Structures are given as structure tokens and as C-alpha cells.
PDB file of C-alpha atoms in Angstrom:
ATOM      1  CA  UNK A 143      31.279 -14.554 -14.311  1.00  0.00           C
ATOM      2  CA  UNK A 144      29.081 -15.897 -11.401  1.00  0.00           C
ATOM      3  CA  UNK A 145      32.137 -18.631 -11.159  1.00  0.00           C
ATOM      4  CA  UNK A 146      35.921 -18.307 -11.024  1.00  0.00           C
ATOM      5  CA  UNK A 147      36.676 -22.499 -10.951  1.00  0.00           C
ATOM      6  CA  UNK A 148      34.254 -25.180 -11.768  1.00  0.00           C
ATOM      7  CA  UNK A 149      34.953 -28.993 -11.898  1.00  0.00           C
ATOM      8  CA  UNK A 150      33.134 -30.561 -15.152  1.00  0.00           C
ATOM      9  CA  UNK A 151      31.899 -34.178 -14.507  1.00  0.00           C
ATOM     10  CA  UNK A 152      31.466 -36.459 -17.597  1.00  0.00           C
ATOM     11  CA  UNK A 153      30.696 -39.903 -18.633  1.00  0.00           C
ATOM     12  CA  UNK A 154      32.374 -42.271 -19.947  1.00  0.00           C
ATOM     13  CA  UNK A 155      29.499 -43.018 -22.223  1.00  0.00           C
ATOM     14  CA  UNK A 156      29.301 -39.100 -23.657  1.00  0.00           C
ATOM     15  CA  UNK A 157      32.502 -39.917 -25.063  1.00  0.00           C
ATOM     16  CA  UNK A 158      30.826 -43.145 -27.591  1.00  0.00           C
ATOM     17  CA  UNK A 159      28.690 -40.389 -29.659  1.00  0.00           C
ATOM     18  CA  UNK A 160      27.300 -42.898 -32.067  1.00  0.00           C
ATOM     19  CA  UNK A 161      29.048 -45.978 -31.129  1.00  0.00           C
ATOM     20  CA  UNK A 162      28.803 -48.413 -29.274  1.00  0.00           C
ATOM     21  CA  UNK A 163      31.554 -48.412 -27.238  1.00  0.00           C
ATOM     22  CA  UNK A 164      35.207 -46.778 -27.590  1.00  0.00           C
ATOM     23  CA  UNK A 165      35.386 -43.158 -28.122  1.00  0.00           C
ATOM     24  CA  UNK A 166      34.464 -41.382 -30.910  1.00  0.00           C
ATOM     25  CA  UNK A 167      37.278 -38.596 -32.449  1.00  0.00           C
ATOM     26  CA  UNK A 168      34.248 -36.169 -33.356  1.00  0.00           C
ATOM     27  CA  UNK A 169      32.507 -36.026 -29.719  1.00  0.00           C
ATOM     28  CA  UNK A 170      36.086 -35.608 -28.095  1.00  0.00           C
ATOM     29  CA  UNK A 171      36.881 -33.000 -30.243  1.00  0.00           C
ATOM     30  CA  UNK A 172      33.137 -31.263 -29.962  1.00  0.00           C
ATOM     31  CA  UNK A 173      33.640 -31.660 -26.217  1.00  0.00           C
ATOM     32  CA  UNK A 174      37.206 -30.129 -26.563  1.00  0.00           C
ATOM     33  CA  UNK A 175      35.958 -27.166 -28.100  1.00  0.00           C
ATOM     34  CA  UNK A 176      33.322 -26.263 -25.706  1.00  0.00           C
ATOM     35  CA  UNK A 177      35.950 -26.611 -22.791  1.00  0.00           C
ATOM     36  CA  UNK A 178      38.110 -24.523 -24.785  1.00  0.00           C
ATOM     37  CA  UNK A 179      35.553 -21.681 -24.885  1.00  0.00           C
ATOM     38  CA  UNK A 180      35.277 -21.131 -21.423  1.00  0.00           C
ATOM     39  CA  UNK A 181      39.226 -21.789 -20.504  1.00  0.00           C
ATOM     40  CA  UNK A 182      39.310 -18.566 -22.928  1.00  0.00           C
ATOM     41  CA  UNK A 183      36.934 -16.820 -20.804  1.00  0.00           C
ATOM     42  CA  UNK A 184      39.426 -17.137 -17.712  1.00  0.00           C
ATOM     43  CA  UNK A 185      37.444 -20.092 -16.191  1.00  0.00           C
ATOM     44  CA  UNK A 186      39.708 -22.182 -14.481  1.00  0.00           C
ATOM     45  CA  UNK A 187      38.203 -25.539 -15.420  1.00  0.00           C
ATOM     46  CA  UNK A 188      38.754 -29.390 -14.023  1.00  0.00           C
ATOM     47  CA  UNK A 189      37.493 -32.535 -14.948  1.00  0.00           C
ATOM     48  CA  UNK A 190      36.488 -35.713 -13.913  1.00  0.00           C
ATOM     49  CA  UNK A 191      35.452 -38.128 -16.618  1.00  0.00           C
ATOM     50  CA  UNK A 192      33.882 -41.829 -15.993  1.00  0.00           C
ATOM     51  CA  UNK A 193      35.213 -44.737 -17.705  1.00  0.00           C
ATOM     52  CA  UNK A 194      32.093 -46.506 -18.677  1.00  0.00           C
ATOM     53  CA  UNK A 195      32.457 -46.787 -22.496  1.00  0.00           C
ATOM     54  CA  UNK A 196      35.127 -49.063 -21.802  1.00  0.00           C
ATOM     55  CA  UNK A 197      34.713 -50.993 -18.840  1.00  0.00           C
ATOM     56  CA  UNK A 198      32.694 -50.873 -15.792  1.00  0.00           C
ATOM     57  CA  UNK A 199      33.432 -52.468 -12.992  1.00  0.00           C
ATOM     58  CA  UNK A 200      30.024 -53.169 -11.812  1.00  0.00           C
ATOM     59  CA  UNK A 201      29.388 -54.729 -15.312  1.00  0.00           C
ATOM     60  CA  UNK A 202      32.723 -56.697 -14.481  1.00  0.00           C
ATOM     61  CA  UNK A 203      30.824 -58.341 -11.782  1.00  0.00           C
ATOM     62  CA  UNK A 204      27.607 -59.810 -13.067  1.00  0.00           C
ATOM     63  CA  UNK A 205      30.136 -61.288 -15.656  1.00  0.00           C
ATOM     64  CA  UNK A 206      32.189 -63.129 -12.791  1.00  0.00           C
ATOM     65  CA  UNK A 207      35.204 -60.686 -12.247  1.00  0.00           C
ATOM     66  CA  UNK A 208      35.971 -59.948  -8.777  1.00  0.00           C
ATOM     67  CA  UNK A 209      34.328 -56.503  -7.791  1.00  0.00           C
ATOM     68  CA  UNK A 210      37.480 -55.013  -6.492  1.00  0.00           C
ATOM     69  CA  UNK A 211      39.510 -56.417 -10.090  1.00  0.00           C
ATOM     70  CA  UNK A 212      36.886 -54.736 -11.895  1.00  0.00           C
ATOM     71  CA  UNK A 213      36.992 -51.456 -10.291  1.00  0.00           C
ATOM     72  CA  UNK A 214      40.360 -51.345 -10.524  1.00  0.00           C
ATOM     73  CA  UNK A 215      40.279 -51.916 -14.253  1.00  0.00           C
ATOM     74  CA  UNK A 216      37.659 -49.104 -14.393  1.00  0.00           C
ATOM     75  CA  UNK A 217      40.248 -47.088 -12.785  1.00  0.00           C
ATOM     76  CA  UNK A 218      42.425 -47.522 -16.137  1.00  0.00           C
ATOM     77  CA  UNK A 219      39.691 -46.966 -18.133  1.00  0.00           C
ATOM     78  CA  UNK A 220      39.417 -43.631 -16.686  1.00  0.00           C
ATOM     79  CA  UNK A 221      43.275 -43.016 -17.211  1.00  0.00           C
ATOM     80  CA  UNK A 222      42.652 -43.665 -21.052  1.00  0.00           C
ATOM     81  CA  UNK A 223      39.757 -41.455 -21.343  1.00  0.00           C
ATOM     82  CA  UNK A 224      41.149 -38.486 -19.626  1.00  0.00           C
ATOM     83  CA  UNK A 225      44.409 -39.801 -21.989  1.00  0.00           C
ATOM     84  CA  UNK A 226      42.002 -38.934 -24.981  1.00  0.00           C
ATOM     85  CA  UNK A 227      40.221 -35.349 -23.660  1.00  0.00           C
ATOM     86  CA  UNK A 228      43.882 -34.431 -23.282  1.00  0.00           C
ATOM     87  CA  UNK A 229      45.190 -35.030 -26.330  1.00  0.00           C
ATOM     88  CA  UNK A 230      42.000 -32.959 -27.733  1.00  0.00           C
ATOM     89  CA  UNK A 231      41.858 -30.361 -25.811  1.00  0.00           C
ATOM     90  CA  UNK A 232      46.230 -29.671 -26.427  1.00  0.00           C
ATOM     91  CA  UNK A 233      45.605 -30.485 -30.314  1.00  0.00           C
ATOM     92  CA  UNK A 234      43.226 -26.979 -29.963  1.00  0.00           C
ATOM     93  CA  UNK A 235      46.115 -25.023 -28.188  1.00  0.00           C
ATOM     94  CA  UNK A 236      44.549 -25.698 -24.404  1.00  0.00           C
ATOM     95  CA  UNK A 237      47.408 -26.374 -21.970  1.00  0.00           C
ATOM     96  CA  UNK A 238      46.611 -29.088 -19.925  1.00  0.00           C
ATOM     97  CA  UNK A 239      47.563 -31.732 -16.860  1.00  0.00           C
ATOM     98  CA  UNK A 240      46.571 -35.139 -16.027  1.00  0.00           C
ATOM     99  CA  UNK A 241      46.642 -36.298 -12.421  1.00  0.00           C
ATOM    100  CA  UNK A 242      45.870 -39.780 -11.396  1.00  0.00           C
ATOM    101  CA  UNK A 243      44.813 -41.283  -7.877  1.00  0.00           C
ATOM    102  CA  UNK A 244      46.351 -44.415  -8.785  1.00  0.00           C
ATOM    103  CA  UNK A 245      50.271 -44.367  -9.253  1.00  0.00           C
ATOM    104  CA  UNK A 246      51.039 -44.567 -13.800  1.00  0.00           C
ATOM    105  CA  UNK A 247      53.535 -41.890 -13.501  1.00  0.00           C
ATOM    106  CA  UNK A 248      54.793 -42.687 -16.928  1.00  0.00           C
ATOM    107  CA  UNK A 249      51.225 -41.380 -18.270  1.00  0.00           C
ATOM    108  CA  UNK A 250      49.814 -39.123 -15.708  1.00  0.00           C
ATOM    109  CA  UNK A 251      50.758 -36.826 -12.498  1.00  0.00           C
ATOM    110  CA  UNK A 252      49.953 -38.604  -9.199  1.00  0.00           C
ATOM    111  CA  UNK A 253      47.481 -36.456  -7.286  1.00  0.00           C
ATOM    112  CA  UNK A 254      48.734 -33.735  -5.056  1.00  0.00           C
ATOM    113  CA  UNK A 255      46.146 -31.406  -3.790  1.00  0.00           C
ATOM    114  CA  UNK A 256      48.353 -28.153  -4.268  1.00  0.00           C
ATOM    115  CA  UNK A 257      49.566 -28.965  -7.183  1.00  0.00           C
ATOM    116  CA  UNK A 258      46.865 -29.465  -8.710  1.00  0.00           C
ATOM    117  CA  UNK A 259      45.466 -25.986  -7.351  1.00  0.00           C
ATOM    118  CA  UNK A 260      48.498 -24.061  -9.034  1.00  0.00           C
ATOM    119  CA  UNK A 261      48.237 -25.528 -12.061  1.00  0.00           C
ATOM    120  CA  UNK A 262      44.462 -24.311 -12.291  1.00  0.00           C
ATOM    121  CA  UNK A 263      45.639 -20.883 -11.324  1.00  0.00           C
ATOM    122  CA  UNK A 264      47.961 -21.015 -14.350  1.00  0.00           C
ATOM    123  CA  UNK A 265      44.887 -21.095 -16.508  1.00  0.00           C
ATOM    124  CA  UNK A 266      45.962 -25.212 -16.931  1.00  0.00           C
ATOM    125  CA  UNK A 267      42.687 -27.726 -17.348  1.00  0.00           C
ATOM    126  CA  UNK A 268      43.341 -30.543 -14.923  1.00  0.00           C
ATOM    127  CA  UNK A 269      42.016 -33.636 -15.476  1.00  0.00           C
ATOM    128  CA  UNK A 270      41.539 -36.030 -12.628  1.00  0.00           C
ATOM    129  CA  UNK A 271      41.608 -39.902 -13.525  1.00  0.00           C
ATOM    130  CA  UNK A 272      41.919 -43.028 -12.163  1.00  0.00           C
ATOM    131  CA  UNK A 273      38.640 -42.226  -9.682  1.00  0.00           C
ATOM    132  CA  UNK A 274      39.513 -41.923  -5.973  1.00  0.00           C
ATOM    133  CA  UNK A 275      41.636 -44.622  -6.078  1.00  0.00           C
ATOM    134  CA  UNK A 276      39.261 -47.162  -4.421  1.00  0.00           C
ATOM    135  CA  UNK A 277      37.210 -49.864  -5.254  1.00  0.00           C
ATOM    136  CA  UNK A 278      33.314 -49.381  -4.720  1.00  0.00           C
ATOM    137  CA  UNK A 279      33.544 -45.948  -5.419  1.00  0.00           C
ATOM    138  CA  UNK A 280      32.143 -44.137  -8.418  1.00  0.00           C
ATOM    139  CA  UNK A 281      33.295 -41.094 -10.364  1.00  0.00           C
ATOM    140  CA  UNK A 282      30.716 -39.457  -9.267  1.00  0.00           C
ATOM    141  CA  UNK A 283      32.019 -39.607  -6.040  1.00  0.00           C
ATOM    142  CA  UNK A 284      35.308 -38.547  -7.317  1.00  0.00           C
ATOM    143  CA  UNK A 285      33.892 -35.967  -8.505  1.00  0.00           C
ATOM    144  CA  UNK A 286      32.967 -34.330  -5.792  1.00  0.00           C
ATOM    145  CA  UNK A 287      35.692 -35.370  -3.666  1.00  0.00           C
ATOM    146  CA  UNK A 288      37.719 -33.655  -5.828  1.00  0.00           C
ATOM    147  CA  UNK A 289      35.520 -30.638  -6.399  1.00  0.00           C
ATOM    148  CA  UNK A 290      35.671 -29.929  -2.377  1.00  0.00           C
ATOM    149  CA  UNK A 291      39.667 -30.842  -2.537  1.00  0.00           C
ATOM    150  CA  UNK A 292      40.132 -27.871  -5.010  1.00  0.00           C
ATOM    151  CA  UNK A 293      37.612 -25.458  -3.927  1.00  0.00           C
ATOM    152  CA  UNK A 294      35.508 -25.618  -7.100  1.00  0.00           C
ATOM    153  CA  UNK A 295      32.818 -23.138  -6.769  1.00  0.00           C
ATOM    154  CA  UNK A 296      30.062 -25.775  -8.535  1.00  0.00           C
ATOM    155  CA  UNK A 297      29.937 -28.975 -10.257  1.00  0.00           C
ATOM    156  CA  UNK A 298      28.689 -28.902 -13.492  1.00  0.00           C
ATOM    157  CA  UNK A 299      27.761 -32.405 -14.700  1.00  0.00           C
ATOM    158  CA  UNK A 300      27.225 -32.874 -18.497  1.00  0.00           C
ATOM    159  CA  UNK A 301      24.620 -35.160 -19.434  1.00  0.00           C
ATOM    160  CA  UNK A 302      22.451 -36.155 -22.663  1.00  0.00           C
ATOM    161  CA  UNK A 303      19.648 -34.548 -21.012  1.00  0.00           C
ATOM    162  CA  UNK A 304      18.654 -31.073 -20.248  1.00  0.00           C
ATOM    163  CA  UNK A 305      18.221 -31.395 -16.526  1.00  0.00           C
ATOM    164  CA  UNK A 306      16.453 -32.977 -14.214  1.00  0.00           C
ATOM    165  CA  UNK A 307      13.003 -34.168 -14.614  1.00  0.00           C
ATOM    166  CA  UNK A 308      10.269 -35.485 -12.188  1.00  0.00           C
ATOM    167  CA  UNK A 309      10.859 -38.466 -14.388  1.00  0.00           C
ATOM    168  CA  UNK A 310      12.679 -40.050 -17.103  1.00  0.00           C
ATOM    169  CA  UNK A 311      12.241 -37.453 -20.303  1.00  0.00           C
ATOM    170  CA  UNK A 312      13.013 -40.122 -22.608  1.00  0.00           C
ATOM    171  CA  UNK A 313      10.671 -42.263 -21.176  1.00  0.00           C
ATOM    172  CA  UNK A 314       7.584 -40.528 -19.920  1.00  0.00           C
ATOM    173  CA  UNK A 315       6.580 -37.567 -22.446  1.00  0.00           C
ATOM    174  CA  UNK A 316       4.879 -35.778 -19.200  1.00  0.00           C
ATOM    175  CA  UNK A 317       8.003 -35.540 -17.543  1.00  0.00           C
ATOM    176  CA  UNK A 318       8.313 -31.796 -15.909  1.00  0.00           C
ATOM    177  CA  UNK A 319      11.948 -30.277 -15.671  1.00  0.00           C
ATOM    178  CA  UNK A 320      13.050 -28.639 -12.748  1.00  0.00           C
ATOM    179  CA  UNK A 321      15.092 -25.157 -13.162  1.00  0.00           C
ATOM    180  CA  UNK A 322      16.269 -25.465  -9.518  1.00  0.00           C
ATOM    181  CA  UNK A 323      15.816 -27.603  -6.723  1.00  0.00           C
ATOM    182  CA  UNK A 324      16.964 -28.261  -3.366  1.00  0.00           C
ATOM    183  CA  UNK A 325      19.267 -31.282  -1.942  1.00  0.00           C
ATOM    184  CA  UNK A 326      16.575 -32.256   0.420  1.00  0.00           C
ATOM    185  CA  UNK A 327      13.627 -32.422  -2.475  1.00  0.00           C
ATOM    186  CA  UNK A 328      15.611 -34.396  -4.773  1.00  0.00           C
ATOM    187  CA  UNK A 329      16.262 -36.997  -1.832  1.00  0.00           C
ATOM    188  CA  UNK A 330      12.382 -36.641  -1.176  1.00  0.00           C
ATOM    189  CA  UNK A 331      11.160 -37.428  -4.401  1.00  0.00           C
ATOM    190  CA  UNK A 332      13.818 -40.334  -5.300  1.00  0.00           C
ATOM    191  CA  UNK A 333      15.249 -38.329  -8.132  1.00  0.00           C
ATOM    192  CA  UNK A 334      18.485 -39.589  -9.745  1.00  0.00           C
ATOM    193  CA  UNK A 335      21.383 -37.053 -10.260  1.00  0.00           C
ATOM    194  CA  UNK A 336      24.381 -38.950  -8.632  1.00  0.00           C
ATOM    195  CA  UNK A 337      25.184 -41.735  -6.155  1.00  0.00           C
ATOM    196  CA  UNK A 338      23.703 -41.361  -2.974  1.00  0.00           C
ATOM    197  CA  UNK A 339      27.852 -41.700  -1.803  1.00  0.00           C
ATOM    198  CA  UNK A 340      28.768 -38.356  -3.822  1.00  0.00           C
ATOM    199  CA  UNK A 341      25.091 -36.693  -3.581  1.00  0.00           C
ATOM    200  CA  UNK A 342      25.337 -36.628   0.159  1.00  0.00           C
ATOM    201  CA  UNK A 343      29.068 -35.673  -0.202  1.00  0.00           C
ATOM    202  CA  UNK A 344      28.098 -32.646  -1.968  1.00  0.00           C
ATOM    203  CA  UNK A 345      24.918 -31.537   0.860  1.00  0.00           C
ATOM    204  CA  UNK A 346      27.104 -31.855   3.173  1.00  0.00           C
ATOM    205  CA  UNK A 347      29.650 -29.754   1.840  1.00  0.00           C
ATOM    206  CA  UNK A 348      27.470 -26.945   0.099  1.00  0.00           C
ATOM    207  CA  UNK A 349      28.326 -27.600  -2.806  1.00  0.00           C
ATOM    208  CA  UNK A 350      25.559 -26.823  -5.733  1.00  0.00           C
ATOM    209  CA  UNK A 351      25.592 -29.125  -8.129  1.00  0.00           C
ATOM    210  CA  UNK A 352      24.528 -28.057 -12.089  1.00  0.00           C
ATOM    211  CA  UNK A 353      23.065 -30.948 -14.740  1.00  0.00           C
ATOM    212  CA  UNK A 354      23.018 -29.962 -18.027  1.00  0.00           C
ATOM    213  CA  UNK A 355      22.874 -31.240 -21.843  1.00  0.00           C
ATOM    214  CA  UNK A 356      26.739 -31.207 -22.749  1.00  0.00           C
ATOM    215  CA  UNK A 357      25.506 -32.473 -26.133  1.00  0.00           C
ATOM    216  CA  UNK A 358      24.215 -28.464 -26.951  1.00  0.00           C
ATOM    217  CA  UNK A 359      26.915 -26.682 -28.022  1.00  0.00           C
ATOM    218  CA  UNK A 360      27.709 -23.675 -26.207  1.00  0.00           C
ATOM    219  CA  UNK A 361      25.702 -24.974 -23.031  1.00  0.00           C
ATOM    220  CA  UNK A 362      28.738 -24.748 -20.689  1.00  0.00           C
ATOM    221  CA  UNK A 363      29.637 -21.309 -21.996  1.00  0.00           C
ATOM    222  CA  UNK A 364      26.529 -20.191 -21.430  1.00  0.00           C
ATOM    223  CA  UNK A 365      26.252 -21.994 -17.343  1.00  0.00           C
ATOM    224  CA  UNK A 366      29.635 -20.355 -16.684  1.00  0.00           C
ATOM    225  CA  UNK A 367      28.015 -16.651 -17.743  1.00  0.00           C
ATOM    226  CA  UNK A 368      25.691 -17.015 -15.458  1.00  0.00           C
ATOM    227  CA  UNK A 369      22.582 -18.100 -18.264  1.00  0.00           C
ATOM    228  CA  UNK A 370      20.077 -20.448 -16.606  1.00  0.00           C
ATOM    229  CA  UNK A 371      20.552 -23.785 -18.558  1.00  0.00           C
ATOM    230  CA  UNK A 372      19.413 -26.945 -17.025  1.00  0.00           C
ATOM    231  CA  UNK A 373      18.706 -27.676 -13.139  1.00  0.00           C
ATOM    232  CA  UNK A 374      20.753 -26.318 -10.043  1.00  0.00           C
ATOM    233  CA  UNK A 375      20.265 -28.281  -7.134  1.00  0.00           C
ATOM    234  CA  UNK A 376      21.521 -26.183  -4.176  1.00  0.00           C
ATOM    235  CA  UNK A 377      20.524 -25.691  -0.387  1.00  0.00           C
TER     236      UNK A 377
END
């Protein structure tokens, strides 16, 4: 296996399927099952997951909530989300921790660094909610914050679409997928893959980032093998 511990970023939105908003029992659970496959492979796996499909905090704002209220009550949403993936993934015999950056230690771990290291060398999927704990910050930033913290070899960030393109797929039909690309070209060329916050995070660290349809079943299975599925952007 090309890598021994990757952190899986996902949106809050993957978690709607069909609906509108909320979460939808049949995506967690297709989601669940994918992570499974790979914790069975000896992965060790962590997550960050957004909180979109229930509130965003830059949403919050343009409807006259105070920025910093509304990240903050993004925070939770990300608390309930990871809530749900860990409820699925334990249903399906997975063991599993939650650790949050903001203090709900009725509900979740707070986060500790080394613990959160042993319990992914106990074969435990650690889920990482509540963001970084500040306002203005994204998940995708947490993401990669976190990815560093742990020593993640890559960050695999599941999307709806099957890499990146040298436009919008959905939009433009001429789009052109990239199979790899560089940190430097994707700045270039005013591509989209994360936050220029967490992007830069990630250059600066080394740390290649994969995007890939999570939709597909069997995609991350086949990432973690070492199968060329969507775009790495590395050095």
C-alpha cells in the first residue's frame, strides 16, 4: 500500500445525497462502507468532514448573523456530522473516536495530538470535528492542519467530481482533467481545489493532496492501493 495513514476530507454537502439539506441515512451508510473497506486493509484512516448541509457560517453572514456567531455554529454543525459518520461507521463493526477542537466533552474527545496518533495506531478511525476551533477558518484548513498534526501521508479529498479540471466539468463539456499536477500550476492557472489558507498550508508542508469522486464506490479503495483515480497535486 503506497500509504500507511491518510486523512479523508469531506463535505458537509456529500452527506445531503438527494436532499436538500440534512443528511441522508443511505449516503452515510454508502460512505461508511467504503471507509470500512480500507480500515480492513490496515489503512489507518482520519477524517475531517465540513458542516455545510447544515449551516455555514459564511451563509450566516449575508443573512445578518455575526461572522464569528456563525462560524461558531458551523463548528457544531461539524460536531453533528462527524456525530452521524460515527454512528455509521460503529453500526458496520468499525471502532471509532471523535475528537473535537472546541470543548463538548459530553459528545466528543477534546483534541490531543498524541492521542489522537495512538488511537490511529490501534486501527481506530478518528474523526476530527468542530474545525480548528476558530472563526474564519474553513475545514479545509482543518484539514490540513490536522493532516500535518498527525503525520498523514496524503489528503484525500472526496468530491462529486472526478478530479480536477481546467474548468468546471459540469459546466463546460470541454473541460480537460488533470491526472497530476503541481502546487505551483494549480496557483498559476486559478484552479479551485481548497482555500488558498489550507492550499498554501499543504505546499508548504509537502503534503500531496488527492481529489477524487467519493460518490464511485470503491474509489478510495482503489487510491489507497496505489490505482490512479482522480488528480494528485504534489510538488
Amino acid at each position: 500500500m503506497p500509504y500507511k495513514r491518510i486523512l479523508l476530507k469531506l463535505s458537509g454537502e456529500a452527506l445531503m445525497g438527494d436532499k436538500q439539506y440534512g443528511i441522508d441515512p443511505a449516503r452515510l451508510s454508502e460512505y461508511a462502507d467504503e471507509i470500512k473497506m480500507v480500515v480492513d486493509k490496515g489503512i489507518e484512516v482520519a477524517i475531517v468532514i465540513g458542516g455545510g448541509n447544515i449551516f455555514r457560517g459564511l451563509a450566516g453572514e449575508s443573512n445578518g448573523i455575526d461572522r464569528v456567531q456563525g462560524d461558531h455554529m458551523g463548528m457544531l454543525a461539524t460536531v453533528i456530522n462527524g456525530l452521524a459518520l460515527q454512528s455509521a461507521l460503529e453500526d458496520k463493526g468499525v471502532q471509532t473516536r471523535l475528537q473535537s477542537a472546541i470543548k463538548i466533552n459530553e459528545v466528543a474527545e477534546p483534541f490531543i495530538r498524541r492521542r489522537a496518533m495512538r488511537h490511529l495506531e490501534k486501527g481506530r478511525v478518528v474523526i476530527f470535528g468542530g474545525g480548528t476551533g476558530n472563526p474564519y477558518f474553513t475545514t479545509d484548513s482543518a484539514a490540513v492542519l490536522r493532516a500535518i498534526e498527525i503525520e498523514a501521508d496524503v489528503i484525500l479529498k472526496g468530491t462529486r467530481v472526478d478530479g480536477i479540471y481546467t474548468s468546471d466539468p459540469e459546466i463546460d463539456k470541454n473541460a480537460t482533467k488533470f491526472d497530476t499536477i503541481s502546487f505551483n500550476d494549480v496557483l498559476r492557472k486559478g484552479l479551485k481545489v481548497m482555500d488558498s489558507t489550507a492550499f498554501t498550508l499543504s505546499q508548504e508542508n509537502k503534503l500531496p493532496i488527492v481529489v477524487f469522486d467519493m460518490n464511485k464506490k470503491g474509489n478510495l479503495l482503489k487510491i489507497v492501493s496505489g490505482q490512479n483515480i482522480g488528480t494528485v497535486v504534489n510538488l
